[in-house]
CSV table of C-alpha atoms in Angstrom, one decimal:
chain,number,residue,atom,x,y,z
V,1,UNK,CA,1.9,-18.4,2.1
V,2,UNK,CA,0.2,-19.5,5.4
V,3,UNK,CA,2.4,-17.5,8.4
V,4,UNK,CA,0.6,-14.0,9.8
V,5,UNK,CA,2.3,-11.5,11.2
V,6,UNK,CA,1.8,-9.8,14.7
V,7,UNK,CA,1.6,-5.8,14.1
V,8,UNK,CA,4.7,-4.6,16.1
V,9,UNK,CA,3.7,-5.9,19.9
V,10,UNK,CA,0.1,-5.2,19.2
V,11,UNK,CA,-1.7,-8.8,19.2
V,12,UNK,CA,-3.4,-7.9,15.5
V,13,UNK,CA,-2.1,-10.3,13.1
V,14,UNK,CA,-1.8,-9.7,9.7
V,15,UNK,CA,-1.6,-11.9,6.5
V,16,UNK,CA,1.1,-12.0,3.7
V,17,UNK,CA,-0.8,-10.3,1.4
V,18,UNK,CA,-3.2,-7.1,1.9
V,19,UNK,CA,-5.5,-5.8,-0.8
V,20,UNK,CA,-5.6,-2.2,-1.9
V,21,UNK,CA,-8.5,-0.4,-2.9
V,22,UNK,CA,-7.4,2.5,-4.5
V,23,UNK,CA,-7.7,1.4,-8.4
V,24,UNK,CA,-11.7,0.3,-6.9
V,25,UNK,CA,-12.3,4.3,-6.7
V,26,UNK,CA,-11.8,4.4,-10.0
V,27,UNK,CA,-9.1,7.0,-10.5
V,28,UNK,CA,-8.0,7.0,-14.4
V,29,UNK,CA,-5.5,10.3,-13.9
V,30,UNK,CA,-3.3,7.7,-11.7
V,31,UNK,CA,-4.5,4.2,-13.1
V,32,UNK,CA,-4.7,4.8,-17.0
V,33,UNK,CA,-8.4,3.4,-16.2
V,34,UNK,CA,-11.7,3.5,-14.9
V,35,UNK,CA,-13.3,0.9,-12.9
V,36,UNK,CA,-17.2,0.6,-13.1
V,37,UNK,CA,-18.9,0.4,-9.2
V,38,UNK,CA,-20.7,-3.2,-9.9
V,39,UNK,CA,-16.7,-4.5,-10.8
V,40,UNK,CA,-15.7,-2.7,-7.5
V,41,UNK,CA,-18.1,-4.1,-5.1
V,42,UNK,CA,-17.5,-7.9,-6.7
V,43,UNK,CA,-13.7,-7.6,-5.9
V,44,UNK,CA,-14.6,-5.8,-2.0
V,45,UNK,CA,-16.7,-9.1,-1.9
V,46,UNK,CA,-13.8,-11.3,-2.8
V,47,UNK,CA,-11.4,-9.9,-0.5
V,48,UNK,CA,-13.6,-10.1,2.5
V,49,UNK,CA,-14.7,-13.8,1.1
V,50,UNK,CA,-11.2,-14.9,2.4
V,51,UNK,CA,-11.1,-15.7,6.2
V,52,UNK,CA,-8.8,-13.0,6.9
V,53,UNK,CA,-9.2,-10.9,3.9
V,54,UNK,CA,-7.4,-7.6,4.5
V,55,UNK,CA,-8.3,-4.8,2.8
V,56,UNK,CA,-5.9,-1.2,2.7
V,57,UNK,CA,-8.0,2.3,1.8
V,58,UNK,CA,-8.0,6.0,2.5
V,59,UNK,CA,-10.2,8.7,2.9
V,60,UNK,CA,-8.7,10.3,-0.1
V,61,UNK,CA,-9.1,7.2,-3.0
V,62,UNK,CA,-11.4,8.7,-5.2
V,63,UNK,CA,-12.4,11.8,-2.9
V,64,UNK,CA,-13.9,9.1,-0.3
V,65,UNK,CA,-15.4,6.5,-3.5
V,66,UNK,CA,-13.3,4.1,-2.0
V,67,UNK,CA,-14.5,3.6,1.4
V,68,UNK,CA,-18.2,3.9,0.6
V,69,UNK,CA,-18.0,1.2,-1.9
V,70,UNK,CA,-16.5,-1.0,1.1
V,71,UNK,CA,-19.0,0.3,3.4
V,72,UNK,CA,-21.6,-0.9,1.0
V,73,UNK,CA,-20.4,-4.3,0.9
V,74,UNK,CA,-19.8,-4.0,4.6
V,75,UNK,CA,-23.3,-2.9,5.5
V,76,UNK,CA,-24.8,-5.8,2.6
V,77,UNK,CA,-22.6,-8.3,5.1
V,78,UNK,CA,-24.2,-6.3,8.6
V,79,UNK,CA,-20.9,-5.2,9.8
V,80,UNK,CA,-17.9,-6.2,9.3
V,81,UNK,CA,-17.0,-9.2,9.2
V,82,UNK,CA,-15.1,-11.1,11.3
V,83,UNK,CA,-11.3,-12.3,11.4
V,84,UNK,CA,-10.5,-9.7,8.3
V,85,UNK,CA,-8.3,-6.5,8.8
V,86,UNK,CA,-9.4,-3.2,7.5
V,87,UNK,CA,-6.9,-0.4,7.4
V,88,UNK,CA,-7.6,3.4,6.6
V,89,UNK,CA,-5.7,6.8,6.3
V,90,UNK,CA,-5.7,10.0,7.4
V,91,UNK,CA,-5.9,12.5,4.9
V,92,UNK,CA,-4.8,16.3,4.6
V,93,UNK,CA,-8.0,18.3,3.3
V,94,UNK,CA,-7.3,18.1,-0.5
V,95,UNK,CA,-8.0,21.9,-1.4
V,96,UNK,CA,-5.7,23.5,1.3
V,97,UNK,CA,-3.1,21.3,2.0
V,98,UNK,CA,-4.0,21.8,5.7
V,99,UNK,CA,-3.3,18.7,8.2
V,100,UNK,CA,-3.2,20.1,11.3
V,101,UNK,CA,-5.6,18.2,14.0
V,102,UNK,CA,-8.4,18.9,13.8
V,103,UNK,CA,-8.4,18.0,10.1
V,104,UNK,CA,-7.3,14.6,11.5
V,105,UNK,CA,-10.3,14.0,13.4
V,106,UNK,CA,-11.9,15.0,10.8
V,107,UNK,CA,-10.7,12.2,8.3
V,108,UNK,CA,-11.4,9.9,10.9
V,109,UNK,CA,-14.8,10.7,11.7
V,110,UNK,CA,-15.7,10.7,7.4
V,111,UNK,CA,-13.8,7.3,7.2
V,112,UNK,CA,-15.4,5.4,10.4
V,113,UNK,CA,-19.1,6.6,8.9
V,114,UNK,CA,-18.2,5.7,5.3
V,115,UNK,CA,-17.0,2.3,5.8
V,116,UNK,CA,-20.0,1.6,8.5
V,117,UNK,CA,-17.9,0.8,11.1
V,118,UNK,CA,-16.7,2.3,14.5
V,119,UNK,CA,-12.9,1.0,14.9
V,120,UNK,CA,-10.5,-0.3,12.7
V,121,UNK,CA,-7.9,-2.3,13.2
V,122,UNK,CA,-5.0,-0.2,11.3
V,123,UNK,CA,-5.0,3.9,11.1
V,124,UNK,CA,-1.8,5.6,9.2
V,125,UNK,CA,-1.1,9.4,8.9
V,126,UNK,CA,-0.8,9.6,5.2
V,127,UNK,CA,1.0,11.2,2.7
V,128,UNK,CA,2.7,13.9,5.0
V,129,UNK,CA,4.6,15.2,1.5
V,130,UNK,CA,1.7,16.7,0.0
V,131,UNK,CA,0.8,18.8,3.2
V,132,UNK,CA,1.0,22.3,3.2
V,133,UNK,CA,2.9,22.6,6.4
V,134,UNK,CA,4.8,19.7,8.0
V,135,UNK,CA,4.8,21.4,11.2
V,136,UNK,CA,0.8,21.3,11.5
V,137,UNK,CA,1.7,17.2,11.4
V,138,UNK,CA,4.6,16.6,13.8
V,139,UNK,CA,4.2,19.3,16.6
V,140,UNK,CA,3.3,18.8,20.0
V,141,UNK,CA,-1.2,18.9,19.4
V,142,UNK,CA,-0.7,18.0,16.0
V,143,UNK,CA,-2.4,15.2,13.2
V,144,UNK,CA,0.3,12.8,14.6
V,145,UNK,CA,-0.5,13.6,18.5
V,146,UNK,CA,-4.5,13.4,17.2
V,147,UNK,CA,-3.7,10.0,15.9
V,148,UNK,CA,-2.3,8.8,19.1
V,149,UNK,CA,-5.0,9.8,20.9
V,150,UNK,CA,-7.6,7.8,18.4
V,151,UNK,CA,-5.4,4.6,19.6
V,152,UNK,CA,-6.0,5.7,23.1
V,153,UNK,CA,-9.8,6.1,22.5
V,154,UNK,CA,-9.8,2.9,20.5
V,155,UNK,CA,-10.4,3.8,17.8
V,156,UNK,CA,-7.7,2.2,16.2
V,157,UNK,CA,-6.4,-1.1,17.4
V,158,UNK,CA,-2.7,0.2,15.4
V,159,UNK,CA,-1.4,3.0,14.3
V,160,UNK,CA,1.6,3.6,11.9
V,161,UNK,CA,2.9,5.9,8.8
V,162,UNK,CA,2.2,5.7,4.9
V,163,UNK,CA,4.0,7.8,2.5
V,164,UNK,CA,6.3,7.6,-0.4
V,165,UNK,CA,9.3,9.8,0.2
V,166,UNK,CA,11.7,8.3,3.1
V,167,UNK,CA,13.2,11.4,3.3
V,168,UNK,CA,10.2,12.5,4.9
V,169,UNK,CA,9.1,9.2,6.8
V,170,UNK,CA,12.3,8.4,8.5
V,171,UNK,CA,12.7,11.3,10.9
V,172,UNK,CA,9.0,10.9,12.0
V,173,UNK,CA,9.7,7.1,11.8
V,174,UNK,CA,12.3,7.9,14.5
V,175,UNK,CA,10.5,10.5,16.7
V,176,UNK,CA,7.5,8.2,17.2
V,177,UNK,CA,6.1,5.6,18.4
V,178,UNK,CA,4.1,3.7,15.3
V,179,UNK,CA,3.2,0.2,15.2
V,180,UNK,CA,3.5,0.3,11.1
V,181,UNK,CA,4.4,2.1,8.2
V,182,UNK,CA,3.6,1.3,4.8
V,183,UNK,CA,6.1,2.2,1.5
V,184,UNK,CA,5.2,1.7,-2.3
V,185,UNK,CA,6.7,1.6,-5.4
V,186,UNK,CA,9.6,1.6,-3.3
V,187,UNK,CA,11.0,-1.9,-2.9
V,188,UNK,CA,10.3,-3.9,-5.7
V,189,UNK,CA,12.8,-6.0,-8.0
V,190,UNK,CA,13.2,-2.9,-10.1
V,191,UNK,CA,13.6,-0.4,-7.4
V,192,UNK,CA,15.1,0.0,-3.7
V,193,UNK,CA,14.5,3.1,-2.4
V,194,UNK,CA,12.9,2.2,0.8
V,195,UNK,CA,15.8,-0.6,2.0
V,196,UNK,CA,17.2,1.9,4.3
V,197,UNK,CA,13.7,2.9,5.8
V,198,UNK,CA,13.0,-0.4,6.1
V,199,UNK,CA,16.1,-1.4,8.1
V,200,UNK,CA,15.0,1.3,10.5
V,201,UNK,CA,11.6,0.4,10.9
V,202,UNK,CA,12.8,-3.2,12.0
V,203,UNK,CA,15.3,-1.7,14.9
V,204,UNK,CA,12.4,-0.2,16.0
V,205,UNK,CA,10.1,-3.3,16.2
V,206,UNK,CA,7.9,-1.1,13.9
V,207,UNK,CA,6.2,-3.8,11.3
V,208,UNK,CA,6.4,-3.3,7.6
V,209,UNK,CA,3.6,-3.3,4.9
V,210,UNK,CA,4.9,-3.3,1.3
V,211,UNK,CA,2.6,-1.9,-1.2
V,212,UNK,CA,2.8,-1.6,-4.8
V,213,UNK,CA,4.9,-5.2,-5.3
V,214,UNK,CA,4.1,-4.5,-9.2
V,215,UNK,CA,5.3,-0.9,-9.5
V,216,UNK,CA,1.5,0.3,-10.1
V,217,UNK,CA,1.3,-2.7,-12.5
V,218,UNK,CA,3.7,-2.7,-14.6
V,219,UNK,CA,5.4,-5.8,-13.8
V,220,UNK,CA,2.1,-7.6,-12.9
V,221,UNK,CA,0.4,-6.6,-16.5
V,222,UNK,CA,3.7,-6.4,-18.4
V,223,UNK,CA,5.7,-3.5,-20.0
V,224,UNK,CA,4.1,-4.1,-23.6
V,225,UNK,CA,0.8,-4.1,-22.3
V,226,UNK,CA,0.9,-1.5,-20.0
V,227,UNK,CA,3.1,1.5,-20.5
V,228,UNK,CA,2.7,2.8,-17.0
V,229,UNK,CA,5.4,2.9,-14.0
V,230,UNK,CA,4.4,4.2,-10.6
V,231,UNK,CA,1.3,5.8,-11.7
V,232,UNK,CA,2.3,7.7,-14.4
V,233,UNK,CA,2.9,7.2,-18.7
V,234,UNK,CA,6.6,5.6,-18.7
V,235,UNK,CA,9.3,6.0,-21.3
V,236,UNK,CA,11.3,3.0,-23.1
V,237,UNK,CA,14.4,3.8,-20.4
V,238,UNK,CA,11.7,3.6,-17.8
V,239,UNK,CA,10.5,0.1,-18.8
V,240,UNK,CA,14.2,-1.4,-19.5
V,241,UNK,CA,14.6,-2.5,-15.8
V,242,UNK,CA,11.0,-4.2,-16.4
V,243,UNK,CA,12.0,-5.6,-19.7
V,244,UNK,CA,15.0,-7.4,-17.7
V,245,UNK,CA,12.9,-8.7,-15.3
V,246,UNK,CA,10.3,-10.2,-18.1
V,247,UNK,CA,13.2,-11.8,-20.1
V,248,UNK,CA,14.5,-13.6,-17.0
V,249,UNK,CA,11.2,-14.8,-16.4
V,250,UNK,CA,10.4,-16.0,-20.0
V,251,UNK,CA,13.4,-17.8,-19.6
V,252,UNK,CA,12.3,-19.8,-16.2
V,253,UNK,CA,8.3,-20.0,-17.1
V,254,UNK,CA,7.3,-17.4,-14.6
V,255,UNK,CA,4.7,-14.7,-15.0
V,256,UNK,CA,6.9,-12.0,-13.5
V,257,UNK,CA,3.5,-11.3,-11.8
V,258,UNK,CA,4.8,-13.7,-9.1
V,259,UNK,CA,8.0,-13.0,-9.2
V,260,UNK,CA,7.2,-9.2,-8.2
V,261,UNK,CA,4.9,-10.7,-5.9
V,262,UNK,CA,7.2,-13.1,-4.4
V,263,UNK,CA,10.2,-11.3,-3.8
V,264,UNK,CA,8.4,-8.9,-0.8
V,265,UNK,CA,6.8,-12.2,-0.1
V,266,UNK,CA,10.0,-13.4,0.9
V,267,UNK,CA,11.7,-11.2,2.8
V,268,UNK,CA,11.4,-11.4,6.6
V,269,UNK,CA,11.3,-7.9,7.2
V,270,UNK,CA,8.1,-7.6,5.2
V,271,UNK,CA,4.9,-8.6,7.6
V,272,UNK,CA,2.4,-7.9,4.9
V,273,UNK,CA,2.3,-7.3,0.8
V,274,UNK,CA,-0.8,-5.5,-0.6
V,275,UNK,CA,-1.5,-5.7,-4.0
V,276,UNK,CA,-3.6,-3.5,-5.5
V,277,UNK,CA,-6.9,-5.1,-7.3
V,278,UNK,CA,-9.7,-3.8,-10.0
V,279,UNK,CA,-11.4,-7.4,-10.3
V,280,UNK,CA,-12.6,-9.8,-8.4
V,281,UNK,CA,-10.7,-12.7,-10.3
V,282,UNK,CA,-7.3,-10.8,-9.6
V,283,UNK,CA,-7.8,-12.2,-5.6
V,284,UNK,CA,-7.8,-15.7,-7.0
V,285,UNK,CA,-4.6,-14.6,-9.3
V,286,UNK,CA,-2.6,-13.0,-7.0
V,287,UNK,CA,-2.9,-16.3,-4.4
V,288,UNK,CA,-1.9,-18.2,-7.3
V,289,UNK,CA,1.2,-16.2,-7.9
V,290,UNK,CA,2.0,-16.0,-4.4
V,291,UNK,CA,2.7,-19.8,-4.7
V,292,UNK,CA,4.1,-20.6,-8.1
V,293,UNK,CA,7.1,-22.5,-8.2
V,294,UNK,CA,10.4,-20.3,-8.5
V,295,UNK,CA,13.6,-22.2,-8.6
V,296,UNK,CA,16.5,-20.5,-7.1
V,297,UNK,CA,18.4,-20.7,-10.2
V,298,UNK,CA,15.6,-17.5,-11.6
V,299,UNK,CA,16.1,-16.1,-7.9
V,300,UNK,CA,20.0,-15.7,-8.6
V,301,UNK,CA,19.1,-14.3,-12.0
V,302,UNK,CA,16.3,-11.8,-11.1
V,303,UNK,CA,18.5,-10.4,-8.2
V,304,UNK,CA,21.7,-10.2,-10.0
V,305,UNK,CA,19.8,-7.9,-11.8
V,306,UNK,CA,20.8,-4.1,-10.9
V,307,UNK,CA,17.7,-2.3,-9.0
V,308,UNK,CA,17.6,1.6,-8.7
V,309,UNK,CA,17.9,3.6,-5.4
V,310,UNK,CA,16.5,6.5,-6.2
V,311,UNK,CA,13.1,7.8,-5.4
V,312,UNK,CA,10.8,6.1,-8.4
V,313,UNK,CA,8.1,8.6,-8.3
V,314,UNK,CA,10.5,11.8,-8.4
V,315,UNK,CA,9.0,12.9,-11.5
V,316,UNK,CA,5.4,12.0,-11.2
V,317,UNK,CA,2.9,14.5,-11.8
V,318,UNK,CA,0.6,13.8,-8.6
V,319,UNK,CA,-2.8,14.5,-8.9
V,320,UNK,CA,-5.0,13.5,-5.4
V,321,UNK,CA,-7.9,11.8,-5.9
């Protein structure tokens, strides 16, 4: 812990680890669990407790819960408070599928009133998978051309990419000019999928966020515990590669928690990891992991372990919201 990151050449600075607030919306159908609001504001309040606590929501988490609960923490603090990062998506309208530009300004203008604030510091296009025409997106006057002009206007200090499917991600990651991009589920010590993405992103000075360290919390809340992997009910075969990962770290003393943590922690290319919370005492937890004590003898063991490469969320049934 202790280094930020610059965004790309931007001047924002980032820390290693980013909070998301997408379980705070309370979303069972993805989560396996509701979250009450007096448990969501206490863990908004934690996070923006830190000096620079950064927080990661959409306008889509919970249908918009997600950024009024941060705007009402926001507007309990009168604004937002200094030296934190908040980062927000643009969203396709959920009942048509249609992301064309004008339903990015739209997103933006429900976010910025939401969260009570006029700017942030980090704006991604999001989820381009799920829209019902990719062209409305990428051509010339579309969402992504709206989005550079919401830099332009300041409304957005950066501006970068978050999805799931690479497939998807990497042309656009090649055709423009982001600052970031954020992939989940994707490279964790069970899974891959995003190393070639990521390799790209860093020829093109593009900086990294790497969500989802735990594979939706299976390998922070452990596979007995929680039969979930990347947000949806997992099968024994599915939990195998976690069971691997637990037995090496029963045999080192190390709640795999960190080592799930740790290993995007560690890598260069990574400028920021964000962990998703439900409580406020998770913040405390996840600092704590980020600096337990991992010899490298477990770090040759956890990554002579055999990761997957293929897309981890192939078979989820999505459900927005």
């Amino acid at each position: 812990m202790g280094r930020n990151a610059e965004i790309g050449r931007s001047g924002i600075r980032v820390p290693q680890i980013g909070f998301g607030a997408t379980a705070l919306a309370s979303m069972p159908d993805t989560y396996g669990y509701a979250v009450g609001e007096e448990r969501a504001l206490a863990t908004i309040r934690a996070i923006l407790d830190l000096p620079d606590g950064f927080i990661d929501t959409s306008r889509i988490y919970g249908l918009g819960r997600s950024e009024e609960l941060i705007g009402k923490v926001v507007r309990e603090l009168g604004g937002w408070p200094a030296g934190r990062i908040l980062s927000t998506k643009l969203d396709r309208d959920v009942a048509t599928g249609r992301f064309d530009a004008a339903q990015a300004r739209r997103s933006i203008e429900e976010s910025l009133a939401a969260l009570g604030v006029d700017r942030v510091q980090v704006l991604h296009l999001h989820d381009p998978e799920h829209a019902s025409d990719l062209g409305e997106i990428s051509r010339p006057g579309g969402a992504l051309s709206e989005m550079m002009r919401m830099k332009e206007e300041g409304l957005a200090a950066t501006v970068g990419l978050a999805a799931g499917r690479i497939d998807i991600m990497m042309p656009m990651l090649r055709d423009w000019d982001f600052d970031v991009l954020i992939t989940h589920n994707r490279y964790t010590l069970v899974n891959r999928n995003a190393e070639p993405m990521i390799e790209l992103a860093r020829s093109r000075g593009v900086s990294v966020f790497n969500a989802a360290p735990y594979a939706s919390g299976a390998l922070a809340k452990g596979a007995s515990n929680h039969r979930r992997y990347v947000y949806q009910e997992a099968s024994d075969s599915m939990l195998e590669p976690i069971r691997r990962v637990e037995a090496v770290c029963a045999r080192h003393g190390i709640p795999p928690g960190a080592a799930a943590l740790q290993f995007s922690l560690r890598d260069p290319r990574i400028a920021s990891t964000i962990c998703g919370v439900s409580r406020p005492e998770r913040v405390a937890e996840t600092l704590t992991w980020a600096n337990w004590p991992i010899s490298e003898d477990a770090w040759r063991e956890l990554l002579d372990l055999s990761p997957s490469h293929d897309d981890p969320e192939a078979t989820r049934d999505y459900k927005p919201g």
